[in-house]
Coordinates of N, CA and C in Angstrom, one line a residue:
X105 N -32.4 116.1 -53.7 CA -33.7 115.5 -52.8 C -34.2 113.8 -53.0
X106 N -34.6 113.8 -51.7 CA -35.2 112.3 -52.1 C -36.5 112.2 -52.1
X107 N -37.1 111.2 -52.9 CA -38.4 111.6 -53.2 C -39.0 109.8 -53.3
X108 N -40.0 109.8 -52.6 CA -40.4 108.4 -52.9 C -42.0 108.2 -52.1
X109 N -42.9 107.7 -52.9 CA -44.1 108.0 -52.2 C -45.0 106.7 -52.6
X110 N -46.0 106.4 -51.7 CA -46.8 105.3 -52.1 C -48.3 105.9 -51.7
X111 N -49.4 105.7 -52.4 CA -50.7 106.4 -52.2 C -51.7 105.1 -52.1
X112 N -52.2 105.5 -50.6 CA -53.3 104.5 -50.7 C -54.8 104.5 -51.5
X113 N -55.7 103.6 -51.4 CA -56.9 103.8 -52.0 C -57.8 104.4 -51.3
X114 N -58.9 105.2 -51.6 CA -59.6 106.0 -51.0 C -59.9 105.2 -49.6
X115 N -60.0 105.5 -48.4 CA -60.6 105.0 -47.3 C -59.8 103.9 -46.9
X116 N -58.8 103.7 -47.4 CA -57.7 102.5 -46.7 C -56.5 103.1 -46.5
X117 N -55.9 102.4 -45.3 CA -54.3 102.7 -45.2 C -53.3 101.9 -46.0
X118 N -52.1 102.5 -45.9 CA -51.2 101.5 -46.3 C -50.9 100.4 -45.4
X119 N -50.4 99.1 -46.2 CA -50.1 98.1 -45.2 C -48.5 98.4 -44.8
X120 N -48.1 97.8 -43.7 CA -46.8 97.9 -43.5 C -45.8 97.6 -44.3
X121 N -46.2 96.5 -45.3 CA -45.2 96.2 -46.4 C -45.1 97.4 -47.4
X122 N -46.4 98.1 -47.6 CA -45.8 98.9 -48.6 C -45.3 100.3 -48.0
X123 N -45.5 100.6 -46.6 CA -44.7 101.5 -45.8 C -43.2 101.4 -45.9
X124 N -42.6 100.0 -45.6 CA -41.4 99.7 -45.7 C -41.0 99.6 -47.1
X125 N -41.4 99.4 -47.9 CA -41.0 99.4 -49.4 C -40.8 100.6 -49.8
X126 N -41.7 101.5 -49.4 CA -41.6 102.8 -49.9 C -40.4 103.6 -49.1
X127 N -40.0 103.6 -48.0 CA -39.0 103.7 -47.3 C -37.7 103.4 -47.9
X128 N -37.7 101.8 -48.3 CA -36.6 101.4 -48.5 C -36.1 102.2 -50.0
X129 N -37.1 102.2 -50.8 CA -37.2 102.7 -52.1 C -36.5 104.3 -52.2
X130 N -37.0 105.2 -51.3 CA -36.6 106.2 -50.9 C -35.1 106.5 -50.2
X131 N -34.8 105.6 -48.8 CA -33.9 105.8 -48.3 C -32.4 105.0 -48.6
X132 N -33.0 103.8 -49.1 CA -31.7 102.6 -49.0 C -30.4 103.2 -49.5
X133 N -29.4 102.9 -48.6 CA -28.2 103.3 -49.4 C -27.8 105.1 -49.7
X134 N -28.9 105.7 -49.5 CA -28.7 107.1 -49.4 C -27.7 107.7 -48.4
X135 N -27.7 107.3 -47.2 CA -27.2 107.8 -45.9 C -26.0 107.2 -45.4
X136 N -25.4 106.1 -45.9 CA -24.1 105.4 -45.5 C -23.1 106.2 -45.2
X137 N -22.8 105.6 -44.1 CA -21.7 106.2 -43.0 C -21.9 107.9 -43.2
X138 N -23.0 108.0 -42.8 CA -23.3 109.6 -42.5 C -24.0 109.6 -41.4
X139 N -24.0 111.2 -40.6 CA -24.8 111.3 -39.4 C -26.4 111.7 -40.2
X140 N -27.4 111.1 -39.3 CA -28.8 111.4 -39.7 C -29.7 111.8 -38.6
X141 N -30.3 112.8 -38.8 CA -31.4 113.2 -37.6 C -32.3 113.3 -38.1
X142 N -33.6 112.5 -37.5 CA -34.8 112.4 -38.2 C -35.8 113.3 -37.2
X143 N -36.8 114.0 -37.6 CA -37.5 114.9 -36.5 C -38.9 113.8 -36.8
X144 N -39.3 113.6 -35.5 CA -40.4 112.8 -35.4 C -41.8 113.6 -34.9
X145 N -42.8 113.0 -35.1 CA -44.0 114.1 -34.5 C -44.2 113.5 -32.9
X146 N -44.8 114.6 -32.1 CA -45.1 114.3 -30.7 C -46.3 113.7 -31.0
X147 N -47.3 113.3 -29.6 CA -48.3 112.8 -29.6 C -49.6 113.2 -30.2
X148 N -49.2 114.5 -30.4 CA -50.5 115.2 -30.9 C -50.9 115.0 -32.4
X149 N -50.0 113.9 -32.9 CA -50.3 113.4 -34.5 C -50.3 112.1 -34.4
X150 N -51.4 111.7 -35.4 CA -52.0 110.3 -35.4 C -51.1 109.4 -36.3
X151 N -50.1 108.5 -36.0 CA -49.3 107.8 -37.1 C -48.7 106.7 -36.4
X152 N -48.6 105.5 -37.1 CA -48.0 104.5 -35.9 C -46.7 104.6 -36.0
X153 N -46.2 105.6 -35.0 CA -44.9 105.7 -34.4 C -43.9 104.9 -34.1
X154 N -44.5 103.7 -33.4 CA -43.6 102.8 -33.1 C -42.8 102.1 -34.0
X155 N -44.2 101.6 -34.9 CA -43.7 100.8 -36.4 C -42.8 101.7 -37.2
X156 N -42.9 102.8 -37.6 CA -42.5 104.0 -38.3 C -40.6 104.4 -37.5
X157 N -40.7 104.2 -36.4 CA -39.5 104.2 -35.6 C -38.5 103.0 -35.7
X158 N -39.0 101.7 -35.8 CA -38.5 100.8 -35.7 C -38.2 100.4 -37.6
X159 N -38.9 100.7 -38.3 CA -38.6 100.8 -39.7 C -37.5 101.7 -40.3
X160 N -37.6 103.0 -39.8 CA -36.5 103.7 -39.7 C -35.0 103.2 -39.5
X161 N -35.4 102.8 -38.4 CA -34.2 102.5 -37.8 C -33.3 101.2 -38.8
X162 N -34.3 100.3 -39.1 CA -34.1 99.3 -40.2 C -33.3 99.6 -41.3
X163 N -33.9 100.5 -42.0 CA -33.8 101.3 -43.3 C -32.7 101.7 -43.1
X164 N -32.0 102.6 -42.5 CA -30.9 103.7 -42.3 C -30.0 102.6 -41.3
X165 N -29.8 101.7 -41.4 CA -29.0 101.0 -40.6 C -27.4 101.1 -40.4
X166 N -27.1 101.8 -42.2 CA -25.7 102.0 -42.6 C -25.4 103.3 -42.0
X167 N -26.1 103.9 -41.3 CA -25.6 105.2 -40.8 C -24.5 105.3 -40.2
X168 N -23.9 106.4 -39.9 CA -22.9 106.4 -39.0 C -23.3 106.6 -37.5
X169 N -24.4 107.7 -37.7 CA -24.9 108.1 -36.3 C -26.2 108.3 -36.9
X170 N -27.3 107.4 -36.1 CA -29.2 108.1 -36.3 C -29.4 108.4 -34.8
X171 N -30.1 109.7 -35.1 CA -30.4 110.2 -33.9 C -32.0 110.9 -34.3
X172 N -32.9 110.6 -33.1 CA -34.5 111.1 -33.4 C -34.6 112.2 -32.5
X173 N -35.2 113.3 -33.0 CA -35.7 114.7 -32.2 C -37.3 114.7 -32.4
X174 N -37.8 114.6 -31.2 CA -39.4 115.2 -31.3 C -39.5 116.3 -31.6
X175 N -40.3 116.9 -33.0 CA -40.9 118.3 -33.1 C -41.7 118.7 -32.2
X176 N -41.7 119.4 -31.6 CA -42.6 119.8 -30.4 C -43.7 120.5 -30.7
X177 N -43.7 121.6 -31.8 CA -44.5 122.5 -32.4 C -44.6 123.6 -31.5
X178 N -45.7 124.3 -31.8 CA -46.1 125.4 -31.1 C -47.3 125.3 -29.9
X179 N -47.5 124.1 -29.4 CA -48.2 124.1 -28.5 C -47.5 123.8 -27.2
X180 N -48.4 123.7 -26.1 CA -47.4 124.0 -24.8 C -46.5 122.7 -24.3
X181 N -45.3 122.8 -23.7 CA -44.2 122.1 -23.5 C -44.9 120.9 -23.1
X182 N -44.2 119.7 -23.5 CA -44.8 118.1 -23.0 C -43.7 117.7 -22.1
X183 N -44.6 117.3 -21.0 CA -43.7 116.6 -19.9 C -42.6 115.5 -20.1
X184 N -41.5 115.3 -19.6 CA -40.7 114.5 -19.8 C -41.3 113.0 -20.2
X185 N -42.3 112.4 -19.3 CA -43.0 111.5 -19.6 C -43.5 111.2 -20.8
X186 N -44.4 112.3 -21.2 CA -45.3 112.4 -22.4 C -44.2 112.3 -23.6
X187 N -43.0 112.7 -23.5 CA -42.1 112.6 -24.6 C -41.6 111.3 -24.8
X188 N -41.6 110.6 -23.7 CA -41.1 108.9 -23.6 C -42.3 108.3 -24.1

């Protein structure tokens, strides 16, 4: 199991630097030359997805193959445009 966490103060968001630091701490070097699939939420969840996507690509740069799959959940199917 890989575990790393960052806790924000009440009513505050984590900074980009804190998120990057936490991702590096939990993932750096753990998947070198391995195939990795990252499940990302669809538009029904609120998070800084473009930032998180770029951060994960940066942190997991040493993987053999890095793929992302949208976790669609149980709501009605999304259009191709909504997925992108």
